[in-house]
Every structure is written in structure tokens, then in C-alpha cells.
mmCIF file of N, CA and C in Angstrom:
data_model
loop_
_atom_site.group_PDB
_atom_site.id
_atom_site.type_symbol
_atom_site.label_atom_id
_atom_site.label_comp_id
_atom_site.label_asym_id
_atom_site.label_seq_id
_atom_site.Cartn_x
_atom_site.Cartn_y
_atom_site.Cartn_z
ATOM 1 N N MET A 1 181.069 -18.957 -57.460
ATOM 2 C CA MET A 1 181.369 -17.806 -58.288
ATOM 3 C C MET A 1 181.094 -16.500 -57.527
ATOM 4 N N ILE A 2 179.966 -16.412 -56.853
ATOM 5 C CA ILE A 2 179.629 -15.206 -56.099
ATOM 6 C C ILE A 2 180.646 -14.991 -54.984
ATOM 7 N N PHE A 3 181.039 -16.068 -54.307
ATOM 8 C CA PHE A 3 182.012 -15.947 -53.226
ATOM 9 C C PHE A 3 183.299 -15.317 -53.742
ATOM 10 N N THR A 4 183.765 -15.753 -54.905
ATOM 11 C CA THR A 4 184.968 -15.189 -55.506
ATOM 12 C C THR A 4 184.787 -13.703 -55.755
ATOM 13 N N SER A 5 183.611 -13.322 -56.212
ATOM 14 C CA SER A 5 183.334 -11.913 -56.484
ATOM 15 C C SER A 5 183.404 -11.092 -55.209
ATOM 16 N N TYR A 6 182.887 -11.627 -54.117
ATOM 17 C CA TYR A 6 182.929 -10.902 -52.851
ATOM 18 C C TYR A 6 184.373 -10.741 -52.374
ATOM 19 N N VAL A 7 185.189 -11.761 -52.582
ATOM 20 C CA VAL A 7 186.585 -11.682 -52.177
ATOM 21 C C VAL A 7 187.295 -10.593 -52.979
ATOM 22 N N LEU A 8 186.977 -10.484 -54.262
ATOM 23 C CA LEU A 8 187.582 -9.456 -55.101
ATOM 24 C C LEU A 8 187.267 -8.059 -54.596
ATOM 25 N N LEU A 9 186.135 -7.891 -53.964
ATOM 26 C CA LEU A 9 185.721 -6.588 -53.460
ATOM 27 C C LEU A 9 186.721 -6.031 -52.454
ATOM 28 N N PHE A 10 187.364 -6.903 -51.694
ATOM 29 C CA PHE A 10 188.317 -6.450 -50.689
ATOM 30 C C PHE A 10 189.458 -5.646 -51.310
ATOM 31 N N ASN A 11 189.773 -5.915 -52.561
ATOM 32 C CA ASN A 11 190.841 -5.171 -53.233
ATOM 33 C C ASN A 11 190.479 -3.707 -53.446
ATOM 34 N N TYR A 12 189.199 -3.379 -53.411
ATOM 35 C CA TYR A 12 188.758 -2.029 -53.712
ATOM 36 C C TYR A 12 188.417 -1.204 -52.471
ATOM 37 N N ILE A 13 188.512 -1.801 -51.310
ATOM 38 C CA ILE A 13 188.265 -1.058 -50.070
ATOM 39 C C ILE A 13 189.543 -0.298 -49.714
ATOM 40 N N PRO A 14 189.446 0.996 -49.460
ATOM 41 C CA PRO A 14 190.649 1.778 -49.133
ATOM 42 C C PRO A 14 191.406 1.178 -47.950
ATOM 43 N N LYS A 15 192.718 1.178 -48.042
ATOM 44 C CA LYS A 15 193.562 0.568 -47.006
ATOM 45 C C LYS A 15 193.475 1.319 -45.671
ATOM 46 N N HIS A 16 193.221 2.622 -45.714
ATOM 47 C CA HIS A 16 193.182 3.407 -44.477
ATOM 48 C C HIS A 16 191.862 3.243 -43.721
ATOM 49 N N ARG A 17 190.891 2.584 -44.321
ATOM 50 C CA ARG A 17 189.581 2.397 -43.685
ATOM 51 C C ARG A 17 189.463 0.977 -43.159
ATOM 52 N N GLN A 18 189.095 0.844 -41.901
ATOM 53 C CA GLN A 18 188.831 -0.478 -41.348
ATOM 54 C C GLN A 18 187.354 -0.776 -41.539
ATOM 55 N N VAL A 19 187.064 -1.991 -41.978
ATOM 56 C CA VAL A 19 185.677 -2.387 -42.199
ATOM 57 C C VAL A 19 185.399 -3.637 -41.378
ATOM 58 N N MET A 20 184.413 -3.542 -40.497
ATOM 59 C CA MET A 20 184.023 -4.691 -39.679
ATOM 60 C C MET A 20 183.345 -5.728 -40.569
ATOM 61 N N THR A 21 183.568 -6.990 -40.274
ATOM 62 C CA THR A 21 183.015 -8.076 -41.075
ATOM 63 C C THR A 21 181.499 -7.992 -41.158
ATOM 64 N N GLU A 22 180.841 -7.789 -40.033
ATOM 65 C CA GLU A 22 179.377 -7.728 -40.010
ATOM 66 C C GLU A 22 178.870 -6.563 -40.859
ATOM 67 N N PHE A 23 179.558 -5.426 -40.799
ATOM 68 C CA PHE A 23 179.161 -4.270 -41.603
ATOM 69 C C PHE A 23 179.330 -4.577 -43.087
ATOM 70 N N LEU A 24 180.441 -5.219 -43.439
ATOM 71 C CA LEU A 24 180.687 -5.572 -44.839
ATOM 72 C C LEU A 24 179.623 -6.539 -45.350
ATOM 73 N N ILE A 25 179.239 -7.500 -44.532
ATOM 74 C CA ILE A 25 178.192 -8.454 -44.922
ATOM 75 C C ILE A 25 176.894 -7.711 -45.200
ATOM 76 N N GLN A 26 176.510 -6.801 -44.317
ATOM 77 C CA GLN A 26 175.276 -6.034 -44.513
ATOM 78 C C GLN A 26 175.381 -5.134 -45.740
ATOM 79 N N LEU A 27 176.544 -4.561 -45.947
ATOM 80 C CA LEU A 27 176.781 -3.697 -47.099
ATOM 81 C C LEU A 27 176.611 -4.482 -48.395
ATOM 82 N N LEU A 28 177.182 -5.671 -48.431
ATOM 83 C CA LEU A 28 177.063 -6.524 -49.619
ATOM 84 C C LEU A 28 175.632 -7.003 -49.805
ATOM 85 N N ARG A 29 174.989 -7.347 -48.719
ATOM 86 C CA ARG A 29 173.630 -7.883 -48.777
ATOM 87 C C ARG A 29 172.631 -6.841 -49.265
ATOM 88 N N HIS A 30 172.816 -5.602 -48.868
ATOM 89 C CA HIS A 30 171.831 -4.570 -49.199
ATOM 90 C C HIS A 30 172.275 -3.676 -50.352
ATOM 91 N N GLY A 31 173.381 -2.984 -50.199
ATOM 92 C CA GLY A 31 173.791 -2.002 -51.193
ATOM 93 C C GLY A 31 174.398 -2.599 -52.443
ATOM 94 N N PHE A 32 175.343 -3.509 -52.260
ATOM 95 C CA PHE A 32 176.052 -4.051 -53.416
ATOM 96 C C PHE A 32 175.149 -4.910 -54.279
ATOM 97 N N ARG A 33 174.267 -5.629 -53.665
ATOM 98 C CA ARG A 33 173.375 -6.522 -54.409
ATOM 99 C C ARG A 33 172.548 -5.738 -55.430
ATOM 100 N N LYS A 34 171.975 -4.607 -55.008
ATOM 101 C CA LYS A 34 171.188 -3.774 -55.923
ATOM 102 C C LYS A 34 172.060 -3.241 -57.048
ATOM 103 N N HIS A 35 173.249 -2.780 -56.687
ATOM 104 C CA HIS A 35 174.174 -2.246 -57.686
ATOM 105 C C HIS A 35 174.565 -3.336 -58.688
ATOM 106 N N ALA A 36 174.892 -4.514 -58.184
ATOM 107 C CA ALA A 36 175.320 -5.608 -59.057
ATOM 108 C C ALA A 36 174.201 -6.035 -60.002
ATOM 109 N N LEU A 37 172.966 -6.060 -59.514
ATOM 110 C CA LEU A 37 171.846 -6.438 -60.377
ATOM 111 C C LEU A 37 171.626 -5.412 -61.486
ATOM 112 N N ARG A 38 171.835 -4.143 -61.184
ATOM 113 C CA ARG A 38 171.707 -3.099 -62.209
ATOM 114 C C ARG A 38 172.806 -3.216 -63.256
ATOM 115 N N MET A 39 174.012 -3.556 -62.815
ATOM 116 C CA MET A 39 175.179 -3.587 -63.699
ATOM 117 C C MET A 39 175.397 -4.960 -64.338
ATOM 118 N N ASN A 40 174.584 -5.941 -63.977
ATOM 119 C CA ASN A 40 174.768 -7.310 -64.434
ATOM 120 C C ASN A 40 174.731 -7.395 -65.956
ATOM 121 N N VAL A 41 175.682 -8.142 -66.511
ATOM 122 C CA VAL A 41 175.720 -8.378 -67.951
ATOM 123 C C VAL A 41 174.753 -9.513 -68.252
ATOM 124 N N GLN A 42 173.758 -9.221 -69.085
ATOM 125 C CA GLN A 42 172.769 -10.241 -69.422
ATOM 126 C C GLN A 42 173.334 -11.170 -70.489
ATOM 127 N N GLY A 43 173.134 -12.428 -70.298
ATOM 128 C CA GLY A 43 173.589 -13.434 -71.241
ATOM 129 C C GLY A 43 173.091 -14.782 -70.789
ATOM 130 N N THR A 44 173.659 -15.821 -71.366
ATOM 131 C CA THR A 44 173.224 -17.158 -70.970
ATOM 132 C C THR A 44 173.649 -17.471 -69.540
ATOM 133 N N VAL A 45 174.797 -16.937 -69.136
ATOM 134 C CA VAL A 45 175.275 -17.125 -67.768
ATOM 135 C C VAL A 45 175.490 -15.736 -67.152
ATOM 136 N N PRO A 46 174.718 -15.387 -66.109
ATOM 137 C CA PRO A 46 174.920 -14.079 -65.471
ATOM 138 C C PRO A 46 176.327 -13.981 -64.889
ATOM 139 N N SER A 47 176.934 -12.812 -65.020
ATOM 140 C CA SER A 47 178.294 -12.671 -64.506
ATOM 141 C C SER A 47 178.519 -11.276 -63.948
ATOM 142 N N LEU A 48 179.500 -11.180 -63.096
ATOM 143 C CA LEU A 48 179.911 -9.897 -62.528
ATOM 144 C C LEU A 48 181.276 -9.555 -63.108
ATOM 145 N N ARG A 49 181.372 -8.404 -63.702
ATOM 146 C CA ARG A 49 182.627 -7.949 -64.295
ATOM 147 C C ARG A 49 183.311 -6.946 -63.360
ATOM 148 N N LYS A 50 184.561 -6.662 -63.638
ATOM 149 C CA LYS A 50 185.350 -5.758 -62.801
ATOM 150 C C LYS A 50 184.686 -4.394 -62.607
ATOM 151 N N PRO A 51 184.081 -3.787 -63.644
ATOM 152 C CA PRO A 51 183.440 -2.480 -63.437
ATOM 153 C C PRO A 51 182.334 -2.490 -62.373
ATOM 154 N N VAL A 52 181.717 -3.643 -62.157
ATOM 155 C CA VAL A 52 180.680 -3.733 -61.120
ATOM 156 C C VAL A 52 181.284 -3.358 -59.769
ATOM 157 N N PHE A 53 182.522 -3.764 -59.546
ATOM 158 C CA PHE A 53 183.188 -3.473 -58.280
ATOM 159 C C PHE A 53 183.810 -2.081 -58.271
ATOM 160 N N THR A 54 184.452 -1.705 -59.368
ATOM 161 C CA THR A 54 185.170 -0.431 -59.391
ATOM 162 C C THR A 54 184.230 0.768 -59.435
ATOM 163 N N GLU A 55 183.036 0.601 -59.988
ATOM 164 C CA GLU A 55 182.097 1.714 -60.106
ATOM 165 C C GLU A 55 181.133 1.816 -58.921
ATOM 166 N N TRP A 56 181.230 0.889 -57.992
ATOM 167 C CA TRP A 56 180.359 0.917 -56.816
ATOM 168 C C TRP A 56 180.949 1.874 -55.794
ATOM 169 N N GLN A 57 180.257 2.960 -55.555
ATOM 170 C CA GLN A 57 180.732 3.947 -54.595
ATOM 171 C C GLN A 57 179.863 3.882 -53.343
ATOM 172 N N VAL A 58 180.528 3.786 -52.218
ATOM 173 C CA VAL A 58 179.803 3.695 -50.958
ATOM 174 C C VAL A 58 180.610 4.407 -49.876
ATOM 175 N N LEU A 59 179.903 5.069 -48.982
ATOM 176 C CA LEU A 59 180.568 5.719 -47.856
ATOM 177 C C LEU A 59 180.758 4.696 -46.743
ATOM 178 N N ILE A 60 181.964 4.607 -46.231
ATOM 179 C CA ILE A 60 182.254 3.666 -45.152
ATOM 180 C C ILE A 60 182.507 4.475 -43.884
ATOM 181 N N PRO A 61 181.597 4.370 -42.908
ATOM 182 C CA PRO A 61 181.783 5.122 -41.656
ATOM 183 C C PRO A 61 182.910 4.521 -40.819
ATOM 184 N N ASN A 62 183.286 5.207 -39.773
ATOM 185 C CA ASN A 62 184.323 4.667 -38.893
ATOM 186 C C ASN A 62 183.768 3.447 -38.159
ATOM 187 N N THR A 63 184.656 2.676 -37.547
ATOM 188 C CA THR A 63 184.249 1.413 -36.915
ATOM 189 C C THR A 63 183.260 1.619 -35.773
ATOM 190 N N LYS A 64 183.344 2.757 -35.107
ATOM 191 C CA LYS A 64 182.414 3.041 -34.006
ATOM 192 C C LYS A 64 180.973 3.128 -34.521
ATOM 193 N N GLU A 65 180.791 3.663 -35.718
ATOM 194 C CA GLU A 65 179.453 3.799 -36.302
ATOM 195 C C GLU A 65 179.009 2.529 -37.028
ATOM 196 N N GLN A 66 179.961 1.731 -37.500
ATOM 197 C CA GLN A 66 179.628 0.521 -38.252
ATOM 198 C C GLN A 66 178.860 -0.492 -37.410
ATOM 199 N N LYS A 67 179.250 -0.628 -36.158
ATOM 200 C CA LYS A 67 178.630 -1.636 -35.289
ATOM 201 C C LYS A 67 177.130 -1.411 -35.119
ATOM 202 N N PRO A 68 176.668 -0.211 -34.705
ATOM 203 C CA PRO A 68 175.216 -0.022 -34.557
ATOM 204 C C PRO A 68 174.466 -0.094 -35.888
ATOM 205 N N ILE A 69 175.109 0.340 -36.971
ATOM 206 C CA ILE A 69 174.451 0.268 -38.280
ATOM 207 C C ILE A 69 174.228 -1.184 -38.673
ATOM 208 N N SER A 70 175.262 -2.002 -38.545
ATOM 209 C CA SER A 70 175.127 -3.411 -38.922
ATOM 210 C C SER A 70 174.153 -4.136 -37.995
ATOM 211 N N TYR A 71 174.142 -3.775 -36.705
ATOM 212 C CA TYR A 71 173.195 -4.378 -35.763
ATOM 213 C C TYR A 71 171.760 -4.039 -36.160
ATOM 214 N N LEU A 72 171.519 -2.777 -36.493
ATOM 215 C CA LEU A 72 170.184 -2.345 -36.901
ATOM 216 C C LEU A 72 169.731 -3.084 -38.161
ATOM 217 N N LEU A 73 170.608 -3.171 -39.148
ATOM 218 C CA LEU A 73 170.244 -3.863 -40.391
ATOM 219 C C LEU A 73 169.992 -5.351 -40.154
ATOM 220 N N ARG A 74 170.801 -5.958 -39.276
ATOM 221 C CA ARG A 74 170.599 -7.376 -38.956
ATOM 222 C C ARG A 74 169.247 -7.579 -38.272
ATOM 223 N N CYS A 75 168.899 -6.682 -37.341
ATOM 224 C CA CYS A 75 167.598 -6.765 -36.661
ATOM 225 C C CYS A 75 166.451 -6.581 -37.649
ATOM 226 N N LEU A 76 166.604 -5.642 -38.571
ATOM 227 C CA LEU A 76 165.568 -5.434 -39.589
ATOM 228 C C LEU A 76 165.407 -6.668 -40.468
ATOM 229 N N ASP A 77 166.522 -7.290 -40.851
ATOM 230 C CA ASP A 77 166.460 -8.516 -41.656
ATOM 231 C C ASP A 77 165.700 -9.614 -40.923
ATOM 232 N N LYS A 78 165.988 -9.770 -39.634
ATOM 233 C CA LYS A 78 165.302 -10.797 -38.841
ATOM 234 C C LYS A 78 163.813 -10.493 -38.718
ATOM 235 N N THR A 79 163.475 -9.226 -38.508
ATOM 236 C CA THR A 79 162.067 -8.825 -38.389
ATOM 237 C C THR A 79 161.325 -9.062 -39.696
ATOM 238 N N ILE A 80 161.953 -8.709 -40.803
ATOM 239 C CA ILE A 80 161.332 -8.927 -42.117
ATOM 240 C C ILE A 80 161.118 -10.415 -42.357
ATOM 241 N N ALA A 81 162.119 -11.234 -42.040
ATOM 242 C CA ALA A 81 161.989 -12.683 -42.224
ATOM 243 C C ALA A 81 160.862 -13.242 -41.359
ATOM 244 N N LEU A 82 160.755 -12.768 -40.132
ATOM 245 C CA LEU A 82 159.692 -13.215 -39.229
ATOM 246 C C LEU A 82 158.319 -12.879 -39.801
ATOM 247 N N HIS A 83 158.160 -11.654 -40.284
ATOM 248 C CA HIS A 83 156.873 -11.238 -40.843
ATOM 249 C C HIS A 83 156.550 -11.987 -42.140
ATOM 250 N N GLN A 84 157.568 -12.316 -42.918
ATOM 251 C CA GLN A 84 157.334 -13.101 -44.132
ATOM 252 C C GLN A 84 156.830 -14.499 -43.777
ATOM 253 N N ARG A 85 157.421 -15.104 -42.746
ATOM 254 C CA ARG A 85 156.958 -16.432 -42.317
ATOM 255 C C ARG A 85 155.522 -16.361 -41.799
ATOM 256 N N LYS A 86 155.212 -15.311 -41.028
ATOM 257 C CA LYS A 86 153.840 -15.139 -40.524
ATOM 258 C C LYS A 86 152.861 -14.979 -41.679
ATOM 259 N N LEU A 87 153.235 -14.192 -42.676
ATOM 260 C CA LEU A 87 152.380 -13.974 -43.838
ATOM 261 C C LEU A 87 152.126 -15.282 -44.578
ATOM 262 N N GLU A 88 153.175 -16.084 -44.756
ATOM 263 C CA GLU A 88 153.014 -17.376 -45.433
ATOM 264 C C GLU A 88 152.049 -18.277 -44.660
ATOM 265 N N LYS A 89 152.174 -18.308 -43.336
ATOM 266 C CA LYS A 89 151.274 -19.132 -42.522
ATOM 267 C C LYS A 89 149.835 -18.642 -42.625
ATOM 268 N N LEU A 90 149.647 -17.319 -42.597
ATOM 269 C CA LEU A 90 148.295 -16.764 -42.721
ATOM 270 C C LEU A 90 147.701 -17.049 -44.100
ATOM 271 N N GLN A 91 148.522 -17.011 -45.132
ATOM 272 C CA GLN A 91 148.030 -17.321 -46.473
ATOM 273 C C GLN A 91 147.615 -18.786 -46.579
ATOM 274 N N GLU A 92 148.378 -19.669 -45.940
ATOM 275 C CA GLU A 92 148.009 -21.085 -45.919
ATOM 276 C C GLU A 92 146.702 -21.284 -45.151
ATOM 277 N N LEU A 93 146.557 -20.590 -44.029
ATOM 278 C CA LEU A 93 145.343 -20.667 -43.224
ATOM 279 C C LEU A 93 144.140 -20.178 -44.027
ATOM 280 N N LYS A 94 144.302 -19.074 -44.724
ATOM 281 C CA LYS A 94 143.235 -18.523 -45.565
ATOM 282 C C LYS A 94 142.835 -19.530 -46.641
ATOM 283 N N LYS A 95 143.824 -20.138 -47.263
ATOM 284 C CA LYS A 95 143.563 -21.132 -48.309
ATOM 285 C C LYS A 95 142.765 -22.306 -47.741
ATOM 286 N N GLY A 96 143.152 -22.740 -46.547
ATOM 287 C CA GLY A 96 142.436 -23.837 -45.900
ATOM 288 C C GLY A 96 140.997 -23.476 -45.577
ATOM 289 N N TYR A 97 140.779 -22.276 -45.048
ATOM 290 C CA TYR A 97 139.415 -21.821 -44.735
ATOM 291 C C TYR A 97 138.563 -21.700 -45.991
ATOM 292 N N LEU A 98 139.152 -21.194 -47.060
ATOM 293 C CA LEU A 98 138.397 -21.067 -48.316
ATOM 294 C C LEU A 98 138.011 -22.440 -48.861
ATOM 295 N N GLN A 99 138.906 -23.407 -48.727
ATOM 296 C CA GLN A 99 138.591 -24.759 -49.191
ATOM 297 C C GLN A 99 137.456 -25.358 -48.364
ATOM 298 N N LYS A 100 137.472 -25.133 -47.044
ATOM 299 C CA LYS A 100 136.404 -25.642 -46.177
ATOM 300 C C LYS A 100 135.074 -24.966 -46.486
ATOM 301 N N MET A 101 135.124 -23.672 -46.814
ATOM 302 C CA MET A 101 133.906 -22.919 -47.090
ATOM 303 C C MET A 101 133.184 -23.434 -48.331
ATOM 304 N N PHE A 102 133.927 -23.803 -49.335
ATOM 305 C CA PHE A 102 133.319 -24.161 -50.615
ATOM 306 C C PHE A 102 133.270 -25.666 -50.856
ATOM 307 N N CYS A 103 133.456 -26.457 -49.829
ATOM 308 C CA CYS A 103 133.336 -27.916 -49.985
ATOM 309 C C CYS A 103 131.986 -28.413 -49.544
#
């Protein structure tokens, strides 16, 4: 269902603007996701309606600027994921030490 929604988004991108795939992925991952969650219709089954796409306004830079922006966001995503994994390992280590301390 989400994949279909992303495909529908292509209908709303201006024809005169070229959008790099990597930039579009980052745009959907960061900007659109927040917008869609705000506009989400609450019910038994969450859904995305047409206004979610038509009311989403975003500035699309030229292709020369899209590449470094998407690269930066991809690097930030990887760094955040790395730090999250480190945090999880440290929390497990802390839990283990606390168990040893009080046994």
C-alpha cells in the first residue's frame, strides 16, 4: 500500500523539474513521512488520501544541488543508525553489569 502511495507522488512532481532517485528517496524518508503522519486519517486502517500528496509543498533544487544534499542525508542516516546500535549494545552491557552487581 505504501509503495503505491509513493508511486502516486510522481504525478505531482512538476514536469519541468528533474528529480534524482536518491534525492526523492531522502525526501520521502524525511520530509514526506512527517507530513503524511500529520495528515493521516485515523481509523481502523491507517490510510493516505490524495490531499496528503497534493498539499505537500516542497522546494526541489536543481540536480546539481540534489546530489550533495542526498549524500549528506544518507551519511547522516548511516551515522544515526550506527550510534543507535552502539547505544543498544551499551544498554545491554549496563544491564549485564547491574545483574552481576546484585547477584
